[in-house]
Structures are given as C-alpha cells and as structure tokens.
Coordinates of C-alpha atoms in Angstrom, one line a residue:
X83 CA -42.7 -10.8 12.0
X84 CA -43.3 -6.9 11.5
X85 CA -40.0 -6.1 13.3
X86 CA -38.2 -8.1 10.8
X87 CA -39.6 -7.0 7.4
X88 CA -38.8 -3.8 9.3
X89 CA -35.3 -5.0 9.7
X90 CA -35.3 -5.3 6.1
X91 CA -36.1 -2.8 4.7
X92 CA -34.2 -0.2 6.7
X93 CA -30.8 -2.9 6.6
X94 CA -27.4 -0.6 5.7
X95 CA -25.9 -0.5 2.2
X96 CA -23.2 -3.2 3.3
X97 CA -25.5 -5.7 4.9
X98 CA -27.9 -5.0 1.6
X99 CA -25.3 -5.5 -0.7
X100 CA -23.8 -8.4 0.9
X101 CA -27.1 -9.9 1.4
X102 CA -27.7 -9.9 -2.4
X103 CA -31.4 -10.4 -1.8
X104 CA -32.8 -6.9 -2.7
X105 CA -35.4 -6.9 -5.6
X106 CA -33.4 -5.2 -9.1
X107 CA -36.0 -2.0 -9.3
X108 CA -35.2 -0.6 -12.3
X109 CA -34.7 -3.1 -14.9
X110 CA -33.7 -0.7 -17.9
X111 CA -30.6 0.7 -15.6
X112 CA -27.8 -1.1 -15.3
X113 CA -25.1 0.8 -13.9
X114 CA -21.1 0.8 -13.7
X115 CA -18.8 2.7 -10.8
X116 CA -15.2 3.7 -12.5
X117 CA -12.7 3.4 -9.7
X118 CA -10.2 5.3 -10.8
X119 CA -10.3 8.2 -8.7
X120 CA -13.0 7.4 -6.8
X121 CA -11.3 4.7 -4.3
X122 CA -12.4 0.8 -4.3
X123 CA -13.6 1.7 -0.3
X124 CA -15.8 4.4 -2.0
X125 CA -17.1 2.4 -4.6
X126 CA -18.1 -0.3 -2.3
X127 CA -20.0 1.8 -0.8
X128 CA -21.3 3.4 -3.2
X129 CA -22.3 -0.1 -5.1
X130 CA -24.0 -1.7 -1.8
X131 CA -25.9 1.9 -2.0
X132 CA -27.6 1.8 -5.1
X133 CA -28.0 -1.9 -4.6
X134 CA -29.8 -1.4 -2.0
X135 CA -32.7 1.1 -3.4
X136 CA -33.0 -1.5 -6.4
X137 CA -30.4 -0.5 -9.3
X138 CA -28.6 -3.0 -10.8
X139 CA -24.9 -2.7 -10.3
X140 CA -22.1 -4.9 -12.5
X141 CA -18.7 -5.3 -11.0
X142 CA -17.5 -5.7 -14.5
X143 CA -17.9 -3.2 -17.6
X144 CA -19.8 -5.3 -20.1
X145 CA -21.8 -4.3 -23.2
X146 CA -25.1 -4.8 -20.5
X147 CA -24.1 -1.7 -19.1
X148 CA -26.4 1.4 -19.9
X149 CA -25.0 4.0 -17.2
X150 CA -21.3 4.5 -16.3
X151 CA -20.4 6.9 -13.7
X152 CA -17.2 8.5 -12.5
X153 CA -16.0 11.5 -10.7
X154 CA -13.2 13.7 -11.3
X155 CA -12.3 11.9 -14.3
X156 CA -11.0 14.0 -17.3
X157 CA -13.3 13.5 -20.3
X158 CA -10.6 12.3 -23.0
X159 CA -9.0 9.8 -20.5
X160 CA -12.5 8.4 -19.7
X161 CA -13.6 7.9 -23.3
X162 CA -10.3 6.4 -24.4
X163 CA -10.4 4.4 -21.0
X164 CA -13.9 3.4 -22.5
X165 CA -12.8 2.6 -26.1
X166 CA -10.1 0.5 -25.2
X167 CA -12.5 -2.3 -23.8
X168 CA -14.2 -3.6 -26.6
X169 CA -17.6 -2.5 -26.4
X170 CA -19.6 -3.0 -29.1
X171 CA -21.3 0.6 -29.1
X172 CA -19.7 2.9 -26.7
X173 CA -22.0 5.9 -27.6
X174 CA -25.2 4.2 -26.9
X175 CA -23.5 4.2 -23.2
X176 CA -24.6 7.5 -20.7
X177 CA -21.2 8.2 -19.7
X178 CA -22.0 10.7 -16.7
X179 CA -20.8 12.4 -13.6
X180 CA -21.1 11.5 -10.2
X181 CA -23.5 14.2 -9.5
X182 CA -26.4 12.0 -11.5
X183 CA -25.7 8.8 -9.2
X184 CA -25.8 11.6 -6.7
X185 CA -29.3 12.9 -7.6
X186 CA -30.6 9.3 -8.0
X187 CA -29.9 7.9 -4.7
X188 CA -31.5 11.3 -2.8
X189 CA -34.8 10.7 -5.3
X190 CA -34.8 6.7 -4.6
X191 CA -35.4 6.3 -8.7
X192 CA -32.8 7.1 -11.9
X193 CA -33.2 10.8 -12.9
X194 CA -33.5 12.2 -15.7
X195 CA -30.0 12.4 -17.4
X196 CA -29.3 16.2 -18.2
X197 CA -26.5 17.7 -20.0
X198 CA -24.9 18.8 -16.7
X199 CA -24.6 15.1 -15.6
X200 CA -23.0 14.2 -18.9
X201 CA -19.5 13.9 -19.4
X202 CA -18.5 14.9 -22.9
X203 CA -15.6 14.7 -25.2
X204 CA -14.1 18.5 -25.3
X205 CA -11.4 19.8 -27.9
X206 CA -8.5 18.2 -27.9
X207 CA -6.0 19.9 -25.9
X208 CA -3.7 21.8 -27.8
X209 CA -0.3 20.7 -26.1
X210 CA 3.0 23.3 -26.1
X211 CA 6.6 22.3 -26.2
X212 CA 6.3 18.8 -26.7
X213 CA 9.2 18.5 -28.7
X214 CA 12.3 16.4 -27.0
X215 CA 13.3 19.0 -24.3
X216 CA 17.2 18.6 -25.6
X217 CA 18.7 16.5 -28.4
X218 CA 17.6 12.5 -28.0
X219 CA 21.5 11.7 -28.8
X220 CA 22.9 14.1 -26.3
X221 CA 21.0 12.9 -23.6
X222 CA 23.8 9.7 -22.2
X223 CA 22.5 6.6 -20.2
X224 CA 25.1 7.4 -17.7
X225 CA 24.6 10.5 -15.0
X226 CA 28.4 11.2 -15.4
X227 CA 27.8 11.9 -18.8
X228 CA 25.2 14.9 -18.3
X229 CA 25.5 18.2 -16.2
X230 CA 22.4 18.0 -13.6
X231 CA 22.3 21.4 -11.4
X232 CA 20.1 21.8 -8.8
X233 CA 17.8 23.9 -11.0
X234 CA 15.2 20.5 -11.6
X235 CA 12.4 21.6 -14.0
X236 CA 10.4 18.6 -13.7
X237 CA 10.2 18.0 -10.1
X238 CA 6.9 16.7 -10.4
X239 CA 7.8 13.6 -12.1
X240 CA 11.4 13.6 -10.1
X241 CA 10.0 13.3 -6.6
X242 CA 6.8 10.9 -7.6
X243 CA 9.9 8.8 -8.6
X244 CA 12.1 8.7 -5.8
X245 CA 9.1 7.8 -3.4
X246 CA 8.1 5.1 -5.7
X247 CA 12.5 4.1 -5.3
X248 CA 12.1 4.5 -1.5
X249 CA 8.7 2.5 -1.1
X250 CA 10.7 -0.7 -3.6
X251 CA 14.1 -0.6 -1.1
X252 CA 11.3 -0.8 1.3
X253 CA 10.6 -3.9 -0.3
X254 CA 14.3 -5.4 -1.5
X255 CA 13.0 -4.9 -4.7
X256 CA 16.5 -3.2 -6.4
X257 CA 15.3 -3.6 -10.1
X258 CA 12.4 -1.5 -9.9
X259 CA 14.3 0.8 -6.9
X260 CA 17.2 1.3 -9.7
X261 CA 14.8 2.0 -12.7
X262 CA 12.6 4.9 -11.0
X263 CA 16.1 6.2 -9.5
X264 CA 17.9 6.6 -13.1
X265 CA 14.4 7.5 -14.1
X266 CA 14.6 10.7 -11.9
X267 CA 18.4 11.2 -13.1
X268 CA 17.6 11.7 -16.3
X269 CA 14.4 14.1 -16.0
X270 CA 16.3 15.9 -13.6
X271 CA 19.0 16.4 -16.2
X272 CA 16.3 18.3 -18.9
X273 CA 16.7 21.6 -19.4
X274 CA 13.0 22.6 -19.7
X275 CA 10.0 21.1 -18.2
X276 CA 8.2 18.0 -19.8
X277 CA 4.8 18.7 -21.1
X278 CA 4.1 15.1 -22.8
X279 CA 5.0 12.2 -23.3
X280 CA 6.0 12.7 -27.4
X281 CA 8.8 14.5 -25.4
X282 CA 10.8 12.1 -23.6
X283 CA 10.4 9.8 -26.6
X284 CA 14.3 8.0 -27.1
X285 CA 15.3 9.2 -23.8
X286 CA 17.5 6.6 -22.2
X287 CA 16.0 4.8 -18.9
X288 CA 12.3 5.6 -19.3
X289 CA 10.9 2.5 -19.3
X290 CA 6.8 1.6 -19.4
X291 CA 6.2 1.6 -15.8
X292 CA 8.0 5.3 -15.8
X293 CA 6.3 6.5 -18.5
X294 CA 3.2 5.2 -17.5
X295 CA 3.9 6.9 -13.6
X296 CA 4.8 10.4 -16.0
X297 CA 1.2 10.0 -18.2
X298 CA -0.9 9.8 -15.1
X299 CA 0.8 12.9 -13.4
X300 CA 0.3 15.1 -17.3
X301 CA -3.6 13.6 -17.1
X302 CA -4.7 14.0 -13.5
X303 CA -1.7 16.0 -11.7
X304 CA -0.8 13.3 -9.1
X305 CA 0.3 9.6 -9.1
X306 CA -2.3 7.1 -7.7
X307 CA 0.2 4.6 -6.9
X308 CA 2.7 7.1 -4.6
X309 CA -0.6 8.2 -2.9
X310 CA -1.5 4.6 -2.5
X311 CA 1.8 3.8 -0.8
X312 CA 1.6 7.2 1.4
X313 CA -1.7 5.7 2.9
X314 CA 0.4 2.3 3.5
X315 CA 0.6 1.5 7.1
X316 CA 3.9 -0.1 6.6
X317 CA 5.3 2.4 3.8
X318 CA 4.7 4.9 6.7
X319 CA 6.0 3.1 9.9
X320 CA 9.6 2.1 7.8
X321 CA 9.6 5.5 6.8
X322 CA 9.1 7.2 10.2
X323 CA 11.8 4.9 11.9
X324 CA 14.6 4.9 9.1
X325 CA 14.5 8.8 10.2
X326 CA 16.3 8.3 13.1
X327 CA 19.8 8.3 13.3
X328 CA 20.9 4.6 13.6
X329 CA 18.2 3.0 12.3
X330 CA 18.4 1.2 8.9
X331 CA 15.8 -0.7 6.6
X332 CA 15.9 -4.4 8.6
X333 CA 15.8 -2.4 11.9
X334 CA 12.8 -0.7 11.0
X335 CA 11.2 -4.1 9.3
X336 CA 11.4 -6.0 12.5
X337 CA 10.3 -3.1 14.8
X338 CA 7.2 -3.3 12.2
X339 CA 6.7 -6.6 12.3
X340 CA 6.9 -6.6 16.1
X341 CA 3.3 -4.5 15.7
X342 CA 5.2 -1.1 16.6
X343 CA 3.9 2.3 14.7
X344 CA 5.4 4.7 16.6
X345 CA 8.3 6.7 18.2
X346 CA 7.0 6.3 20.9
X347 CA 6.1 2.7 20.9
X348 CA 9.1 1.7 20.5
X349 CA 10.6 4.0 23.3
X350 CA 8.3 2.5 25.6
X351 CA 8.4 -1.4 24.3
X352 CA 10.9 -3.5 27.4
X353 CA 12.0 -5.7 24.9
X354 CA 13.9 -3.5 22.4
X355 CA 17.5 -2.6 23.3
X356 CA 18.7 0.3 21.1
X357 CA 22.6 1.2 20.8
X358 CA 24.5 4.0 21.5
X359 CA 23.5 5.4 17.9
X360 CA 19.7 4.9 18.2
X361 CA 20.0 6.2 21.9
X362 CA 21.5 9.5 20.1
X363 CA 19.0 9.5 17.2
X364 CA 16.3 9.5 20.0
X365 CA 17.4 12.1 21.9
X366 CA 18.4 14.5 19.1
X367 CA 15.8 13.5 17.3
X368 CA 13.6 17.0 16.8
X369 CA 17.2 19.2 15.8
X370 CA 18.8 16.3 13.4
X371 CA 15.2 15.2 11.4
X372 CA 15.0 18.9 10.4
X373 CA 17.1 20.3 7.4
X374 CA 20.7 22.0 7.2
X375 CA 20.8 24.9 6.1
X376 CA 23.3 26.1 3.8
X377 CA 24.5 28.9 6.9
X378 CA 24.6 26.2 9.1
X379 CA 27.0 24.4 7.3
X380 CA 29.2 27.3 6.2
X381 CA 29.5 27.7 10.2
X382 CA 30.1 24.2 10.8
X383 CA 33.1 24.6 8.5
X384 CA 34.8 27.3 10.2
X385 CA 34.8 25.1 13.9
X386 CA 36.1 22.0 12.1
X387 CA 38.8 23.8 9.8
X388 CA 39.4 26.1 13.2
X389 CA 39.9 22.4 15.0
X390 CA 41.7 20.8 12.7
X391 CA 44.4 23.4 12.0
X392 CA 44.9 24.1 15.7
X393 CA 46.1 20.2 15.5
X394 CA 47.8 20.0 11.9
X395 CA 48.5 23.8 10.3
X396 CA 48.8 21.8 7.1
X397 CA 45.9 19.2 6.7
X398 CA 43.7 20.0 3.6
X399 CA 40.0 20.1 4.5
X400 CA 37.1 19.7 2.5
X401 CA 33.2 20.2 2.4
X402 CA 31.7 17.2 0.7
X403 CA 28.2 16.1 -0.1
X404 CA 25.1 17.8 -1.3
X405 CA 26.4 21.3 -0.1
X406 CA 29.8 20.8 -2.5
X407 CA 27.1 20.6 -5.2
X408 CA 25.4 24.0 -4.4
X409 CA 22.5 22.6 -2.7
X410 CA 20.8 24.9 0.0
X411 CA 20.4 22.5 2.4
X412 CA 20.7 18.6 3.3
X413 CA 19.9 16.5 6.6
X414 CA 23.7 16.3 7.4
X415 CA 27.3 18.1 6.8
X416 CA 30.1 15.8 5.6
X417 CA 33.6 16.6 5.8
X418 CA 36.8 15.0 4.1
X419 CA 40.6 15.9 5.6
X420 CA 44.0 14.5 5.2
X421 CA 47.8 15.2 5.2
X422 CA 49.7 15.9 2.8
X423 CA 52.3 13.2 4.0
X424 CA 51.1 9.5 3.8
X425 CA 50.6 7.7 7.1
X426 CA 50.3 11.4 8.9
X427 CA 46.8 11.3 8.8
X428 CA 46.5 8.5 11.4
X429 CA 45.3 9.4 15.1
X430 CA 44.3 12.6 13.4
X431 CA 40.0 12.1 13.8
X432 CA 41.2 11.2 17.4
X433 CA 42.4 14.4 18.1
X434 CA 39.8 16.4 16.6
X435 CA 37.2 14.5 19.0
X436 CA 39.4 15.0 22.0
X437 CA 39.7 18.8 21.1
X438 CA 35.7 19.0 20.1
X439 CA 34.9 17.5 23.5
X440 CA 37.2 20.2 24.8
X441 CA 35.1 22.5 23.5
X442 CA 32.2 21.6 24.7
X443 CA 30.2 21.2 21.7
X444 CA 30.5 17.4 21.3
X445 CA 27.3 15.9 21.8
X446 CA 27.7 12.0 20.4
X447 CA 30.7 10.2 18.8
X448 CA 30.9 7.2 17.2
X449 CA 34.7 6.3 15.6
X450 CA 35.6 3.8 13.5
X451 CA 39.2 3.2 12.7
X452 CA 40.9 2.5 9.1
X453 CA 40.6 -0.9 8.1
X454 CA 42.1 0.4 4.6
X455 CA 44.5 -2.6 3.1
X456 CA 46.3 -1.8 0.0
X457 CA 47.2 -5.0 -1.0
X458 CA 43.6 -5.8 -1.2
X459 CA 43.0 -3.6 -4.0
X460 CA 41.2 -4.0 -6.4
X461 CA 37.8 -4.8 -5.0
X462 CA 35.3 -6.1 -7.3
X463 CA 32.4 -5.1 -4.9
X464 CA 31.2 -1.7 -4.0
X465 CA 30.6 -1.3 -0.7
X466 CA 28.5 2.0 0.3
X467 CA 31.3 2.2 3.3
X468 CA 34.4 2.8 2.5
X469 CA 37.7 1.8 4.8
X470 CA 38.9 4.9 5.8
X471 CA 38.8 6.1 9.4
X472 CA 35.8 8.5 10.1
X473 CA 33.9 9.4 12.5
X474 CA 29.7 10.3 12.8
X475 CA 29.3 13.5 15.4
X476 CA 26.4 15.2 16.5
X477 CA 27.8 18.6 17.4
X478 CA 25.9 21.8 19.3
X479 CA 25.7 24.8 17.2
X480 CA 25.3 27.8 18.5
X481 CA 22.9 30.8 17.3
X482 CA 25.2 33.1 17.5
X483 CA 27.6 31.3 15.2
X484 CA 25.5 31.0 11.6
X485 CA 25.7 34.0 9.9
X486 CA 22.2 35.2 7.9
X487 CA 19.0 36.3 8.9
X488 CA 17.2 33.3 9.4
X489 CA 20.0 31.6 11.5
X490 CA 19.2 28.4 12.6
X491 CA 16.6 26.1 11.4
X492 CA 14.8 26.3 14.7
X493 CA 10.9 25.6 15.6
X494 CA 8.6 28.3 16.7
X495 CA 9.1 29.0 20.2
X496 CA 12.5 26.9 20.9
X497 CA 14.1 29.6 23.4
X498 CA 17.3 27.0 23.5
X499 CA 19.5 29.2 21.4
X500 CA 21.5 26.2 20.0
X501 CA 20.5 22.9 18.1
X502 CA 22.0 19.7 17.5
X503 CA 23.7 19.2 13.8
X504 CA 25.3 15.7 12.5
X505 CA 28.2 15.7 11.4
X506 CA 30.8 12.8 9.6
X507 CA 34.4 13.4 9.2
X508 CA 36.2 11.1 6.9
X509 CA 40.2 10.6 6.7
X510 CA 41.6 9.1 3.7
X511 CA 45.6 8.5 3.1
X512 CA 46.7 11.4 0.3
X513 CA 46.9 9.1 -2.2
X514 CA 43.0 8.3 -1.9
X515 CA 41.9 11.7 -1.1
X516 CA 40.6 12.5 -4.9
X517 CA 39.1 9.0 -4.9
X518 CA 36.9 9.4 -1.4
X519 CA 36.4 13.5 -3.0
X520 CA 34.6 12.1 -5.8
X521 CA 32.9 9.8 -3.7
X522 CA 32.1 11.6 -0.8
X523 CA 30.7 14.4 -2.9
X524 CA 27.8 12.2 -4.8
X525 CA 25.3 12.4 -6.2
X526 CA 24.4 8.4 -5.2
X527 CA 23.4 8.0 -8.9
X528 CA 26.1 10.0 -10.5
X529 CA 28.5 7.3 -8.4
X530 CA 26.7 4.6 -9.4
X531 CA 26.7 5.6 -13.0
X532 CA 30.5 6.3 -12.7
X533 CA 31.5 2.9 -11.6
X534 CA 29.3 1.7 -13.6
X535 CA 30.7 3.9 -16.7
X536 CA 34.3 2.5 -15.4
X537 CA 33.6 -1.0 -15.4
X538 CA 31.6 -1.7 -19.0
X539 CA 33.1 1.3 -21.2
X540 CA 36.8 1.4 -20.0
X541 CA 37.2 -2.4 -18.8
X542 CA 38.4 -0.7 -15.0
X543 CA 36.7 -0.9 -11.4
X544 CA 36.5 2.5 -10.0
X545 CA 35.1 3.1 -6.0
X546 CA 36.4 5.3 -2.7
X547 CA 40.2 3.9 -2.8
X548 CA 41.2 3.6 -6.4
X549 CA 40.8 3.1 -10.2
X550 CA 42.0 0.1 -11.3
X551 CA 42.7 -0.5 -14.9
X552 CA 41.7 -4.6 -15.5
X553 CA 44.0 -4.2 -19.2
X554 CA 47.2 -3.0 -17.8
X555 CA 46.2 -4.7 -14.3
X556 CA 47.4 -1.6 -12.3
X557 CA 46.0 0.7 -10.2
X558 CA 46.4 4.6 -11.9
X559 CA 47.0 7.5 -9.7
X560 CA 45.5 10.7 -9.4
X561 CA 45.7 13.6 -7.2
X562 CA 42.6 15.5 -8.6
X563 CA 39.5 14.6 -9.3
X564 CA 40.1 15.9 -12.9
X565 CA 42.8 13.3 -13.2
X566 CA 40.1 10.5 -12.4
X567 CA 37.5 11.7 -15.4
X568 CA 41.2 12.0 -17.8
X569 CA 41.7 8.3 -16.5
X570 CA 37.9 7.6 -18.0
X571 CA 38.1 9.6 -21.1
X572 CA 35.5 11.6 -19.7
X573 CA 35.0 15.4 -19.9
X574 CA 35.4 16.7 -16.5
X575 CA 32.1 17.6 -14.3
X576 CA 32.2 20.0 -11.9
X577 CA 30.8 19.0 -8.3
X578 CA 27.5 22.0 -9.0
X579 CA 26.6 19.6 -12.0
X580 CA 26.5 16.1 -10.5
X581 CA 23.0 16.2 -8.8
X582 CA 21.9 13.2 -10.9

C-alpha cells in the first residue's frame, strides 16, 4: 500500500495531468498558458506540470482566470490579444512572463509576482515609412503591368509566401497556391520595404490571409504557420523528392504514402522502378540540386552557340529563363534556337546531341520531338509544355571553362574538377520564336498574368505558339517580343523587369 501512495505522489506531469485526480492546492490561482509561441507540445507539458504540484490550470481563457502566462510574446500584441476576448476586467488579470511559472514550479507554491515577471504595456511604437511604398493606382493587378527587378525589398514577406504557395501545390489546393504567389508578385514589385500594414492598404491581391501572414512577420519577425509546415513530415519528404530531376508532385505523393522519407529509401525500396530521368536525377544528384551560377551559365552559352554554329552558321540562339532577367543564379540554363527559314529548324536538336556526345560532355538526354500543329491553333488551354521539339541535357562542365574567381559552384573538398549542369534546349519554327522568347524567359507569374491580361482585357488567347485575336478570329504575327506587348496595348517590359 506504501509503494503505491508512493507511486502517487512521485507519478510524471503527463500521467498526473491525464489522471486528473491531483488535489487543486492553491485555490486563489487559477492560471492560463498562451500558446502562441510557446508550442501546444510545450504547453501540454507545461499544463500537466503545474497540475501536478496543485495549480489550477483552464484550457480556456475565462473571466476565472487570475494568472496568464506567456513567453516571448510582445506586450502590445498580448494585451490586444487579451482585449479582444471579452473579459469583463482585463486589468484585474496578472499578465506575466514565463519566468514566474518558471519560479513557481522550482518553489512548489505561486511566488510572489514582481515587476520583472510582469508584462507591461510599453510606448507605442513609433512606426517609419508607413505610407503606401508607391502610388495605390500605379500599382496594376497584373505582373505585366509593373517592372519587378531582381532588387526585392521585402524578401521577408516574399519568401514566407512562396513556401506557404509550395506547401498548398503540395496539397492541390490552386486557390490559395495562386493568392500567396500574386501575393509575392506584387510585394516584390515595391520599391521600398514595407514597414506596416497601413502601407499596403489598396494594393491589389493582398487578401486577409496575406495580410494576416505580413502582420505576424512586422510583430514577431517570422511566420508561425511556414515554421509549422517546415516541421511537417510530409511538407519535408515532397519537398526533398520533387528535388530530383524527374520527379514531380504525384511521384513524390505516392513514394510518401508508400512510408518512404528518404533518398535513400527509396534507392534501396525493390518495388520502385525509376526511369531513365529519375535514374539521372539520382546519380547527378549532389552537382544539379546545387545553384547555377551566373559564370556557369555564361560558359554554357559559349559550348552550345560554339555547337550549334558549327551545324547552322545562321541559327539565332538565345539565353532564356531567370539568367535573361539578370538573376545571378538559378538551378538550371535554358536555351531557345531556330532558323531563320521555316521548317529548317527540324533535325536540328538532333544534331546538337550527336555533336555534344561527340564531345564528350553529354552526360543524359532526353528528346522529345515537335508535335506543334498549326491548324490547331488557337488553344484555349495553357499547357506548361509547349509543342516544340526540345531536349533536357545534363552536360559536364569543366573548371577550366567558367571564367571568375569562384568558378564552379563546387563543395569543399570535390577534387573532380568538373560538375554536372542541366540543361534544356528548345526549337521553335521562326514564326513562334518571339512567342516561346516571351515564354521561355518567365517569370511563371508575369506569364500567367500575361495570358491572363490577353484573355479578359483584349478578348485574345495568348501562350508559347501564338496570339490569337477572338474579335478578328486570326492569329497576329510578330517577330519580336515588342510586337507581342504592341499586339496587347501594353508598354513594352524588358526581360531585367519581369521577375514577378
């Protein structure tokens, strides 16, 4: 009988809380844990701990509550936090710091409250710059209406954004995957950095949830929710196996659901038969999940434009992608070529992999052929592929080839002297080739927004191919990419301003 009042008394927080039989001590105490910041594992713990040496803890706030405690909650937040619940008398409540629940669970009793445990209302912060960053009615709904540079001021807010847009594709939810991605167009479009939220006041496509994700980061400097879905087991297995080459969202879903968390799980799993690409993405795996460097891509550019004028003297070439915008580096290089004769750009991706092979630098090819149909046009769906033949190539770059100090984007130690790069080649007809430019160069939002722009404003369905104009019922021709934005009635924006 001794050994189990014994049992008892020394039982763990958990089993005393869960329990729910120990005697309420200290009657005039009745305390409240504010989650926020703290973590509901912490406060459950922290609950079944006091619990346990006799306070009484509510689940709910209540006007029964005498003590609330918090940590590493900023005092204004708190307060209004507090106000906004309808308590009868909010001051009558000890609003303190975790340091006092702290002090009362080493003592066994409640301590006396001292002004270092209390949390108290300071100043109110004097906030700078919280007018509207730029003019509310210069600020357009579409990305091909604004000039968005690399230079982003409020990449705090930007990159919350687009993890909160990856985590939603994740899970097929496009509504909020869209919002938080025009979200981030538009911040990224302000000239100056965003201070509060009186600034973005009128702005177009900052909904609640946004603006709620943006107060958050101003109070505390970080988003809850983004560090929630970091600590997501799935979150992190889709985003660990969408990084290899080959592998898209549903790949990675059902390798997830089949229980697999790693790389090397899956390598080692009988059952799963990976394809060419995936093999590739495997094996490359270290060199292509690292960055491309700006170097590396000005050197990829001479052995392709080197290749492809030892086949045609007279085929236009073209960097596309992030690196046509000025960015300083990107996971892969994309290239656009043609002829300037229709039909002469045919077999001509064929001949470049023959002569890369013969070169020795051709790691992995995969080749797909045109399946480009004109009388099909015009499409009513977007498709992220276009038609045109192209071709995805891991190539071997050697040291010795990028110009620049740092050279290639090696790890520490790698004596190799070369790494592997990926590369995709795309071959449109001449009479495309400022359609799959404007394409190919991106941003994906500045697209989107384009077609988008195309099809409500000007009544005309825009993608990789053509413009079509739904009034005249024609397709309109350009040879620039200037001719395209004349077609819109848009001012022209150059590629170094479309990182929407």
């Amino acid at each position: 009988v001794l050994t189990n009042k014994r049992q008892k008394t020394v039982a763990s927080p958990k089993q005393a809380g869960a329990q729910g039989q120990v005697e309420v001590k200290f009657k005039e105490v009745t305390l409240y844990l504010v989650e926020r910041k703290m973590g509901s594992s912490r406060r459950n713990f922290l609950t079944s701990l006091a619990r346990s040496k006799g306070f009484r803890v509510e689940d709910v706030l209540s006007d029964d509550v005498t003590h609330v405690v918090a940590e590493d909650n900023q005092a204004e937040v708190l307060w209004a936090w507090l106000k906004g619940h309808g308590l009868r008398d909010v001051s009558r409540v000890a609003v303190l710091d975790i340091s006092w629940f702290t002090d009362s669970m080493r003592e066994g009793r409640p301590v006396r409250v001292e002004t270092r445990h209390c949390i108290q209302v300071r100043e109110p912060v004097v906030r700078v710059n919280c007018s509207p960053p730029t003019a509310v009615a210069n600020v357009s709904q579409y990305a091909c209406q604004r000039r968005t540079t690399t230079e982003n001021h409020n990449k705090i807010f930007t990159d919350v954004m687009e993890e909160l847009a990856e985590s939603s594709e994740f899970n097929e939810s496009k509504g909020p995957c869209l919002a938080f991605r025009q979200a981030a167009s538009v911040l990224k479009s302000l000239p100056s950095a965003v201070h509060c939220l009186e600034a973005i006041q009128g702005l177009p496509c900052l909904g609640e949830n946004t603006k709620a994700v943006m107060e958050e980061i101003l109070t505390f400097g970080r988003s809850f929710k983004v560090e929630e879905i970091r600590c997501d087991e799935r979150y992190q297995a889709l985003k660990l196996f969408t990084s290899v080459f080959g592998v898209g969202p549903k790949t990675a879903e059902k390798w997830y659901r089949r229980g697999l968390r790693s790389l090397q799980e899956i390598l080692t799993e009988p059952n799963i038969q990976l394809n060419r690409m995936q093999r590739a993405g495997f094996l490359y795996y270290s060199d292509i999940s690292k960055a491309v460097s700006k170097a590396e891509a000005k050197a990829l550019g001479c052995i392709i434009e080197e290749t492809v004028h030892w086949i045609a003297p007279d085929a236009t070439l073209a960097l596309t992608g992030g690196f046509r915008r000025g960015k300083e580096y990107g996971h892969d290089v994309d290239f656009l070529l043609t002829m300037p004769e229709m039909g002469k750009e045919e077999g001509l991706l064929l001949h470049v992999i023959d002569r890369l092979k013969d070169q020795g630098i051709l790691l992995y090819c995969e080749y797909q052929g045109s399946t480009f149909d004109v009388s099909k046009l015009p499409s009513c769906r977007f498709e992220d592929m276009d038609c045109f033949q192209k071709c995805f190539l891991i190539l071997r770059l050697e040291q010795g080839q990028v110009e620049g100090e740092r050279g290639l984007q090696m790890d520490p130690g790698d004596s190799r002297g070369w790494r592997a790069v990926r590369v995709d080649l795309v071959a449109p007809p001449v009479d495309c080739y400022a359609f799959a430019l404007l394409g190919w160069t991106g941003s994906r939002q500045f697209g989107r927004d384009l077609r988008t722009f195309a099809q409500k404003e000007r009544q005309m369905l825009l993608d990789n191919h053509a413009l079509y104009d739904k009034t005249k019922k024609l397709c309109l021709l350009a040879t620039t990419e200037e001719d395209i934005f004349a077609h819109l009635g848009l001012e022209y924006v150059e590629p170094w301003q479309r990182n929407a």
